[in-house]
XYZ file of C-alpha atoms in Angstrom:
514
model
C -17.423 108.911 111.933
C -18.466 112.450 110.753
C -19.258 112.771 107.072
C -18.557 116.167 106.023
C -20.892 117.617 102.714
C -17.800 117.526 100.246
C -18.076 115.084 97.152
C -15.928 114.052 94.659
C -18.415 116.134 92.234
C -18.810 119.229 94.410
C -15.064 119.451 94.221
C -14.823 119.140 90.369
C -16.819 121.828 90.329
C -15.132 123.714 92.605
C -12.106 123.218 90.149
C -13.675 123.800 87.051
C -15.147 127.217 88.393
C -11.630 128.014 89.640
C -10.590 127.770 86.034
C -13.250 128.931 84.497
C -13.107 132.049 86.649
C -9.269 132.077 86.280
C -9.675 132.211 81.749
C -12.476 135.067 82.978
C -10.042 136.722 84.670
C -7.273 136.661 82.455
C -9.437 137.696 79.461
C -11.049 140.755 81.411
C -7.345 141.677 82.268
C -6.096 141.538 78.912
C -9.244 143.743 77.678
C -8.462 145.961 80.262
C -4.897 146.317 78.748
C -6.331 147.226 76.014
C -8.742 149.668 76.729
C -6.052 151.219 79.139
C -3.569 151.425 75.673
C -6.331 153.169 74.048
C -7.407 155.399 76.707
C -3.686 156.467 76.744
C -3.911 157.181 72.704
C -6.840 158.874 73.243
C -5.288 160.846 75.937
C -2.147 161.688 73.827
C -3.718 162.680 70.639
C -5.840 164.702 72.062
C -2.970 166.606 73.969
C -1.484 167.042 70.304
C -4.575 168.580 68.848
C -4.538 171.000 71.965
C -1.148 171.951 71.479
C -1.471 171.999 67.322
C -4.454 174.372 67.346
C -2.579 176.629 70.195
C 0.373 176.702 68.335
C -1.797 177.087 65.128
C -3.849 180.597 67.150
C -0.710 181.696 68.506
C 0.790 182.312 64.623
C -2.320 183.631 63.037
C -3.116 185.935 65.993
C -2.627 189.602 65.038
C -0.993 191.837 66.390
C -2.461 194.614 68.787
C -2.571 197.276 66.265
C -3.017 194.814 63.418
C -6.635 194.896 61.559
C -5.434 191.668 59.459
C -8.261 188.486 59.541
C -7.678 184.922 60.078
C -8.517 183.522 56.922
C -11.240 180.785 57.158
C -9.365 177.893 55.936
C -7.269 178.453 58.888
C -10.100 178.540 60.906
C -11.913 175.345 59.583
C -8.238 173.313 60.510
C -8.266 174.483 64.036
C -12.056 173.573 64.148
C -11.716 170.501 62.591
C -9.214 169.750 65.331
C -11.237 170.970 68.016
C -14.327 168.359 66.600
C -11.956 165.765 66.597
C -10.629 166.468 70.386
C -14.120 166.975 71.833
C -14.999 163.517 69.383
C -11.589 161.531 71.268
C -13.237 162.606 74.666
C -16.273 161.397 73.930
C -14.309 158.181 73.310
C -12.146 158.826 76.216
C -15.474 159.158 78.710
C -16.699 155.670 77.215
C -13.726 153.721 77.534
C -12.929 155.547 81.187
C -16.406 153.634 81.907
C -15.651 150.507 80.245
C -12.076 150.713 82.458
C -14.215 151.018 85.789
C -16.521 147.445 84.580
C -13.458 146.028 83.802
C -11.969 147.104 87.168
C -14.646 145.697 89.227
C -15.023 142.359 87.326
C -11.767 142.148 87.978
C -12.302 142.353 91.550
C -14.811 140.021 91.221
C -12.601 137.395 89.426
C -9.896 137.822 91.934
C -12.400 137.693 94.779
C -13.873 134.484 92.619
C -10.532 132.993 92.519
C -9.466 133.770 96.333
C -12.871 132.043 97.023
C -11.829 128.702 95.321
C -8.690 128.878 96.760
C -9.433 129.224 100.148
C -12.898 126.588 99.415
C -9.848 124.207 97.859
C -7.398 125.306 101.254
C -10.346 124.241 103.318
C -11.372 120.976 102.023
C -8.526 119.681 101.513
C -7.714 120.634 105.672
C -11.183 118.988 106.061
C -9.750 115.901 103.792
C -7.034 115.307 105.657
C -8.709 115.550 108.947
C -11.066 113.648 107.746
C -8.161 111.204 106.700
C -6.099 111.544 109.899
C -9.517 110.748 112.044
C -10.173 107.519 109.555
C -6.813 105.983 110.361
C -7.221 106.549 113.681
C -10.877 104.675 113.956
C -8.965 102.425 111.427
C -6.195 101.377 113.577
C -8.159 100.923 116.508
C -10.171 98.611 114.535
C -7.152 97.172 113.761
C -6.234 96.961 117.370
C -9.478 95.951 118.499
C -9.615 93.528 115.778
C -6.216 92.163 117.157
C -7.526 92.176 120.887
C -10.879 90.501 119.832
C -8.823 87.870 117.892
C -6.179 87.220 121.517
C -9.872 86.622 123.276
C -11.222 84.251 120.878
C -8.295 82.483 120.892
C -7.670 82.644 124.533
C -11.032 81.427 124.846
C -10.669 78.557 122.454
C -7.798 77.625 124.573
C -10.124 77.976 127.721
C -12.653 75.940 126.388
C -10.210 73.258 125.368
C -8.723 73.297 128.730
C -12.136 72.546 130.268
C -13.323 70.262 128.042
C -9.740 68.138 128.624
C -10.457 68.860 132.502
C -14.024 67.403 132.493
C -13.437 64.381 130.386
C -10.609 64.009 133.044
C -12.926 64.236 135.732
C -14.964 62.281 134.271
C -12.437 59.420 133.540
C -11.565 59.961 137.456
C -15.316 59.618 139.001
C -15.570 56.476 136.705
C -12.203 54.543 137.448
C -13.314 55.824 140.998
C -16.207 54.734 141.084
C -17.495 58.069 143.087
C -21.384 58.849 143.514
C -21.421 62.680 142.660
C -24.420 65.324 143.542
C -25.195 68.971 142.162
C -27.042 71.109 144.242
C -28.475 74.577 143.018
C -29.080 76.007 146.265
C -31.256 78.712 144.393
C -33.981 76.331 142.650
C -33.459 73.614 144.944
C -32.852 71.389 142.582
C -30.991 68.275 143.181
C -29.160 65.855 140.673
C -27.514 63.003 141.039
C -25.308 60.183 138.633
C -26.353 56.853 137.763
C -23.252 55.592 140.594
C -24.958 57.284 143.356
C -27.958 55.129 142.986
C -26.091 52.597 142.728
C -24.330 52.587 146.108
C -28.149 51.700 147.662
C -28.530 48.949 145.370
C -31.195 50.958 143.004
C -30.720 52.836 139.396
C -31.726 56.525 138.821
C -34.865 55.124 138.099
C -35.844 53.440 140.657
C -35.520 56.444 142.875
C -37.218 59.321 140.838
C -38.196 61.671 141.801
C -35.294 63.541 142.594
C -35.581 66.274 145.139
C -34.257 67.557 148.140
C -36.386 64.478 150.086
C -34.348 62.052 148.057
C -31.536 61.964 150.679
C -34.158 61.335 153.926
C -35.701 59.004 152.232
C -32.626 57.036 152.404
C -31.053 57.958 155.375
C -30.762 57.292 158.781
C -33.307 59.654 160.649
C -30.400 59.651 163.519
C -27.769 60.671 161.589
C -29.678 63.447 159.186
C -30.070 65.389 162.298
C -26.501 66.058 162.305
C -26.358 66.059 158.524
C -28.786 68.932 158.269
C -27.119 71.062 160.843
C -23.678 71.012 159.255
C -25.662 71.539 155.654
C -27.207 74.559 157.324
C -23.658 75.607 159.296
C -22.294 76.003 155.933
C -25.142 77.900 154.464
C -25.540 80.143 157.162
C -21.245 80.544 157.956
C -20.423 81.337 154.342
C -18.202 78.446 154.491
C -16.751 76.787 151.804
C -16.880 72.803 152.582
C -18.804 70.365 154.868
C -18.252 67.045 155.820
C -20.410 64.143 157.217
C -20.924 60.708 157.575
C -24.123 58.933 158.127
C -26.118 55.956 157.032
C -28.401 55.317 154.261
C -30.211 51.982 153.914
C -29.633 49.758 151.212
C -32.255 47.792 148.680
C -31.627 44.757 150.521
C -32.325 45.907 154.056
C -29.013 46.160 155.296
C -27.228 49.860 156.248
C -24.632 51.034 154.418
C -21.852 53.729 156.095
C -21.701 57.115 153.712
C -18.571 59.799 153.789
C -20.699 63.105 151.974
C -18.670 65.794 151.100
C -19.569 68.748 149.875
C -17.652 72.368 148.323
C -19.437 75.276 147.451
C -18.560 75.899 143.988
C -20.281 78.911 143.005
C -21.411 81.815 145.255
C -23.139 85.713 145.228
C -20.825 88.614 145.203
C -22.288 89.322 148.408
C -20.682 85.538 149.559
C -24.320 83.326 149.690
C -23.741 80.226 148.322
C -25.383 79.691 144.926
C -23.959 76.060 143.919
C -22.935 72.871 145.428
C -20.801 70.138 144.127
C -20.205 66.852 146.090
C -19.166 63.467 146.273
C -20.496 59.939 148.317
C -18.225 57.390 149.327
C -19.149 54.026 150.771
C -16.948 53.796 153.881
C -18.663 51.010 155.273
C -15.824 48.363 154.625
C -13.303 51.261 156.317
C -15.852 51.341 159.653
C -16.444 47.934 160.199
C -11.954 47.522 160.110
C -11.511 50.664 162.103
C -14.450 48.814 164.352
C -12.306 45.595 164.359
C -9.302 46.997 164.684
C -10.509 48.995 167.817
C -11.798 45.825 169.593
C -8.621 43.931 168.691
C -6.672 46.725 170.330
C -9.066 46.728 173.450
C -8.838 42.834 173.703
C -5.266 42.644 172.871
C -3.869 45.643 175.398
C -5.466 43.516 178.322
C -4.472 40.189 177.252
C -0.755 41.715 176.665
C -1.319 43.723 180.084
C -2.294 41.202 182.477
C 0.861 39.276 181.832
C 2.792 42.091 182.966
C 1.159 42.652 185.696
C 2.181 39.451 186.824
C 5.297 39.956 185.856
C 5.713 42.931 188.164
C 4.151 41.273 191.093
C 6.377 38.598 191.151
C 8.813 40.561 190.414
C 7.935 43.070 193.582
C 7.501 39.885 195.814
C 10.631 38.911 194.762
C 12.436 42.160 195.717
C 10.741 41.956 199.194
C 10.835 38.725 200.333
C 14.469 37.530 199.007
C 16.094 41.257 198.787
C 17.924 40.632 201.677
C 19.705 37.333 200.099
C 20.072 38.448 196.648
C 23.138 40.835 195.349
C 22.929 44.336 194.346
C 23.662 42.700 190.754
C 20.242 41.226 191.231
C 18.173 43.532 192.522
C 19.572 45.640 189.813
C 18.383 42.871 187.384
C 14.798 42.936 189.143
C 14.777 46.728 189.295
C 15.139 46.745 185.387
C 12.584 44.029 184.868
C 9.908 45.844 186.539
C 10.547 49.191 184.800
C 10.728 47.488 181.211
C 7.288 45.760 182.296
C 6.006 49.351 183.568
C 7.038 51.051 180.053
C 5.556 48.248 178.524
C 2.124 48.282 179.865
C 2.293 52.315 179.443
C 3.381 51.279 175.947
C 0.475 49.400 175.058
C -2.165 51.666 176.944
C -0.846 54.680 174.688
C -1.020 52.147 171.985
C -4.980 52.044 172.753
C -5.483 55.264 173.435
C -3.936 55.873 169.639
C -6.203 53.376 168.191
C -9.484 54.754 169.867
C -8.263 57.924 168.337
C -8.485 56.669 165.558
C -11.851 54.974 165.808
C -15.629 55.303 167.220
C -14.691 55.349 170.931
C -14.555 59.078 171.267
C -18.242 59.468 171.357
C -20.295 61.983 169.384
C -19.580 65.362 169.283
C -21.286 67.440 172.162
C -21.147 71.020 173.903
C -17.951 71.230 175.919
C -17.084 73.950 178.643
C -13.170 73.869 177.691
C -12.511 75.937 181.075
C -14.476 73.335 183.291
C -12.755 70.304 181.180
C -9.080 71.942 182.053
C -9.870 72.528 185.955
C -10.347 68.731 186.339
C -7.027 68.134 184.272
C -5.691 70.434 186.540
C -6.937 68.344 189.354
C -6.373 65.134 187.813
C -2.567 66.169 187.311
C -2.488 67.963 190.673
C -0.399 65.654 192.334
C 2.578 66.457 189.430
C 1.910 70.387 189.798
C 2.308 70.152 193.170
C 5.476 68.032 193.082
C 7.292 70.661 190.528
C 5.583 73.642 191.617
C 4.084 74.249 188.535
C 2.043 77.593 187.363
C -0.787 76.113 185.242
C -2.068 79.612 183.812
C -5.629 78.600 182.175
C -6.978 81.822 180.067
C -10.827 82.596 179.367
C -11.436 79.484 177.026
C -14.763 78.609 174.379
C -17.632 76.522 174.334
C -16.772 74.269 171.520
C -18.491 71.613 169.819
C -16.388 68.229 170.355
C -15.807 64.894 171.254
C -15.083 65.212 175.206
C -12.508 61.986 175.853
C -10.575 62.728 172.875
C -9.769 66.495 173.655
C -9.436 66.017 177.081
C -6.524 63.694 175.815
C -5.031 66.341 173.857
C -4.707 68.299 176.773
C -3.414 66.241 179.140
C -0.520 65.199 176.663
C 0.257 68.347 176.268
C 0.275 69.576 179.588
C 2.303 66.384 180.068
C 4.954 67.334 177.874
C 4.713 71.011 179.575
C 5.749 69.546 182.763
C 8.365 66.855 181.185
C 10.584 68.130 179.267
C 12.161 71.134 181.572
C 15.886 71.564 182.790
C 16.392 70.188 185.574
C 15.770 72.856 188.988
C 13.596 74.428 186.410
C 9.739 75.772 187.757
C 7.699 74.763 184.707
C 4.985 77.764 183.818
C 2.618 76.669 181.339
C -0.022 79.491 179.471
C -3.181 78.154 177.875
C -4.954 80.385 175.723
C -7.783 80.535 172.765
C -8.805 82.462 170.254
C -11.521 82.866 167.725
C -10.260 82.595 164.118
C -13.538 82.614 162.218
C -14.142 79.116 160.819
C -12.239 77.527 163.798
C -11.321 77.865 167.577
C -7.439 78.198 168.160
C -5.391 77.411 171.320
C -2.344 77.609 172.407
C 0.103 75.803 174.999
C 2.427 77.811 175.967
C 6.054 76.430 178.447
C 9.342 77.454 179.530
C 10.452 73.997 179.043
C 13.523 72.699 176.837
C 11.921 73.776 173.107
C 12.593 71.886 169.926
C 14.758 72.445 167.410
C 13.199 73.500 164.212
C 14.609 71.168 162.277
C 12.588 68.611 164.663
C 9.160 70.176 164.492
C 7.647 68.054 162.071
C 9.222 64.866 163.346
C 7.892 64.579 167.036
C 4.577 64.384 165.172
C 5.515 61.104 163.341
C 4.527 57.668 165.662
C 7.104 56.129 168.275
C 9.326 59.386 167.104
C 11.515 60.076 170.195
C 14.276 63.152 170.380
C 15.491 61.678 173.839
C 16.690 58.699 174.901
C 14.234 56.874 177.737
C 17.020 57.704 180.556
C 16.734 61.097 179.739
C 13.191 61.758 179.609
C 10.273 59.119 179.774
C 7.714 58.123 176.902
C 6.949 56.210 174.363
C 6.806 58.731 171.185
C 3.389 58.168 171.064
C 1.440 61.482 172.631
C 2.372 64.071 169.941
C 0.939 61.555 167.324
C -2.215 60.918 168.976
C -2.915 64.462 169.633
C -2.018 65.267 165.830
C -4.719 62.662 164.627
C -7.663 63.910 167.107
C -7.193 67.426 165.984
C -7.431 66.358 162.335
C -10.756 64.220 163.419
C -12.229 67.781 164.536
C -10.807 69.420 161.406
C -8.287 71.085 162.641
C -4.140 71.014 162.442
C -1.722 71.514 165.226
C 1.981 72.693 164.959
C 4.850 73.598 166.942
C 6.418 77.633 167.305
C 9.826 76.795 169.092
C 13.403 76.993 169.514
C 16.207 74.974 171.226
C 16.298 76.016 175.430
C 13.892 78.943 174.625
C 10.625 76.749 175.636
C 7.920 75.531 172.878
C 4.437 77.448 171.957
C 2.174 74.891 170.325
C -0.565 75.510 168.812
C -3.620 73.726 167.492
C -7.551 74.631 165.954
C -10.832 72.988 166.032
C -12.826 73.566 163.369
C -16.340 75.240 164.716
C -18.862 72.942 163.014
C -16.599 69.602 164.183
């Protein structure tokens, strides 16, 4: 703030010279009274003595023809009177003089006084600027004060928050048990807690040093390949997350099956990634079940299967070698034994498809030409197209990265569907379309069939959920559920834009670096 040249002293001063010049004043005035009362004595006696000594001439002057003197006494009054007039304006001419000083030290002391007054006037207008502009700065100081107390708080409150969030991170990675890894993507450095050692069998130790070799060292040289490439997907896409699984060899020998996830946790303002957090889970118990659990399937849909295939042969030799002596009761009875054994076997062989879904049967992800893959659907399901006279209208489609058998599943099943659930005397027209979305590839299958009700369009993706009964419309409530759990294999999601008889839009993405 401005400090303006006004003291406490400077304005004593200023006081004491306003008073000192106001007792100035006032005694010059009152001498000037005075001199002004004398001046007007002066003035009045001497207007007597002029009017005694003419009144005095005017009775001793003679007459014209009178030769009579003035006597000398007379004479020596009336001069007398004259020295004292010309004696009073001597006087008179003095104090006239002393009037004029007094006169302009009055002016002075007025001018002296009108000075102070306005000096006084002035400061104190300065003062109370000066005052007005203090409490201003003060109250902001006040207010800024105020603010900077809200932020410390606040940020007390922050820092409590994230010191209760880490310790209950931390509680989480250790009842966990989760390997963690920081990446700054800037440095390069790499680090690493004491559990991620610890899934290979070593300490943090055993391993040093820690750099960005540490993970081949470990690895599978098969799988890094593909590791790498969705590291440097992410990098190079802006994206957010990545996700792989590979195999890193353990102290012992043996290999041991890794789920790596990693988020970006820190980036530039112009989007490149600066930070990387991540976790390593051993999924190798979860592989070798899903591995189980796939063979089991395989060996358990033929076992179950070849059964019913005998079932339906005799059943088929039966109809046509003893039709002709059996009822209609019983060929009804035979007729209904070879469909259940039909749905059966189409039962379990959705059943496999699910669990190879599911599993490592899909293959590894590879370059697919989506608009060659749907013209041999479209000539795989020719015979049904042809039957219904179905328009199969296949748009410009992507290159994606995928696993071939399970998309071409998702496909068929929904082309499937397309052609199944229609009116009856209804041409089924079927759109497929894609799009690019950024991160992911979308596409669309489009009908004119029956629709779902939206209070159904979460439902048909649940397992062995039907909305018909099996006289109505074939299937085993399987298709929808399959399709939902490949798409979510290629990071994607699929869902359903439809209404009751208005047909059914469904949609689904694959994620680009799948």
């Amino acid at each position: 703030m401005k400090r303006y040249p006004v003291t406490l002293p400077v304005l004593i001063g200023s006081i004491l010279l306003m008073v000192a010049g106001l007792f100035f004043f006032l005694r010059n005035y009152l001498n000037h009274q005075q001199v002004n009362k004398e001046i007007a004595l002066i003035r009045a006696a001497n207007t007597e003595l002029r009017k005694a000594n003419l009144e005095h001439l005017l009775e001793l002057a003679p007459t014209a023809d009178s030769t009579q003197q003035i006597p000398i006494t007379e004479l020596r009054v009336i001069q007398n009177r004259a020295s004292n007039q010309l004696e009073n304006d001597r006087r008179l001419t003095n104090l006239e003089k002393i009037d004029q000083t007094y006169i302009l030290i009055n002016r002075f002391g007025i001018a002296m006084l009108a000075c102070s007054v306005l000096f006084l006037i002035v400061f104190n207008i300065l003062q109370f600027k000066r005052r007005y502009k203090l409490s201003k700065l003060q109250e902001q100081d006040r207010q800024t004060m105020q603010l900077l107390r809200e932020t410390l708080r606040d940020k007390s409150l922050v820092q409590e928050d994230l010191i209760r969030e880490k310790d209950r991170l931390n509680f989480v990675l250790e009842g966990t048990n989760a390997a963690t890894w920081e990446w700054n993507i800037q440095n390069g450095q790499l680090t690493y807690n004491e559990t991620w050692a610890t899934l290979i069998g070593y300490t943090l130790d055993e391993i040093q040093p820690i750099d960005q070799s540490t993970l081949s060292r470990f690895a599978h040289p098969e799988d890094m390949v593909e590791v790498n490439k969705k590291v440097s997907e992410c990098l190079r896409d802006h994206s957010q997350f990545y996700e792989a699984t590979y195999r890193m060899r353990h102290k012992n020998g043996h290999w041991v099956w890794i789920l790596d996830r990693g988020k970006v946790v820190k980036s530039s303002e112009e989007g490149d990634p600066l930070l990387m957090f991540g976790t390593h889970v051993d999924i190798t118990h979860l592989k070798e079940t899903n591995e189980e659990l796939t063979r089991f399937a395989s060996v358990a849909s033929h076992e179950m299967r070849e059964p019913l295939r005998m079932i339906s042969s005799f059943m088929r030799l039966l109809d046509k070698n003893y039709s002709e002596q059996l009822d209609k009761k019983a060929r009804q009875y035979i007729h209904y034994a070879m469909d259940g054994a039909e749905r059966m076997s189409a039962m379990i062989q959705e059943l496999l498809a699910f669990a190879h879904a599911g599993g490592v049967q899909g293959g590894k992800p590879e370059w697919i030409d989506c608009n060659k893959l749907l013209q041999d659907i479209k000539e795989l399901l020719h015979g049904q197209l042809e039957e219904q006279q179905a328009d199969l209208q296949i748009g410009m489609l992507p290159t994606i990265q995928a696993r071939k058998t399970p998309l071409k599943l998702v496909f068929q099943n929904l082309i499937g569907n397309a052609l199944k659930y229609q009116s009856t005397g209804n041409r089924p027209i079927i759109e497929i379309k894609a799009s690019d979305e950024q991160t992911h590839w979308q596409f669309s299958v489009k009908d004119n069939g029956i629709g779902i009700a939206p209070e159904n369009r979460e439902a048909v993706f649940q397992l062995f959920k039907r909305l018909h009964t099996k006289h109505e419309y074939s299937g085993s409530g399987m298709g929808l559920a399959t399709c939902k759990r490949i798409i979510e294999q290629h990071g994607g999601k699929i869902w359903i834009e439809s209404s009751e008889n208005k047909g059914t839009i469904l949609t689904f993405t694959i994620l680009k670096t799948a």
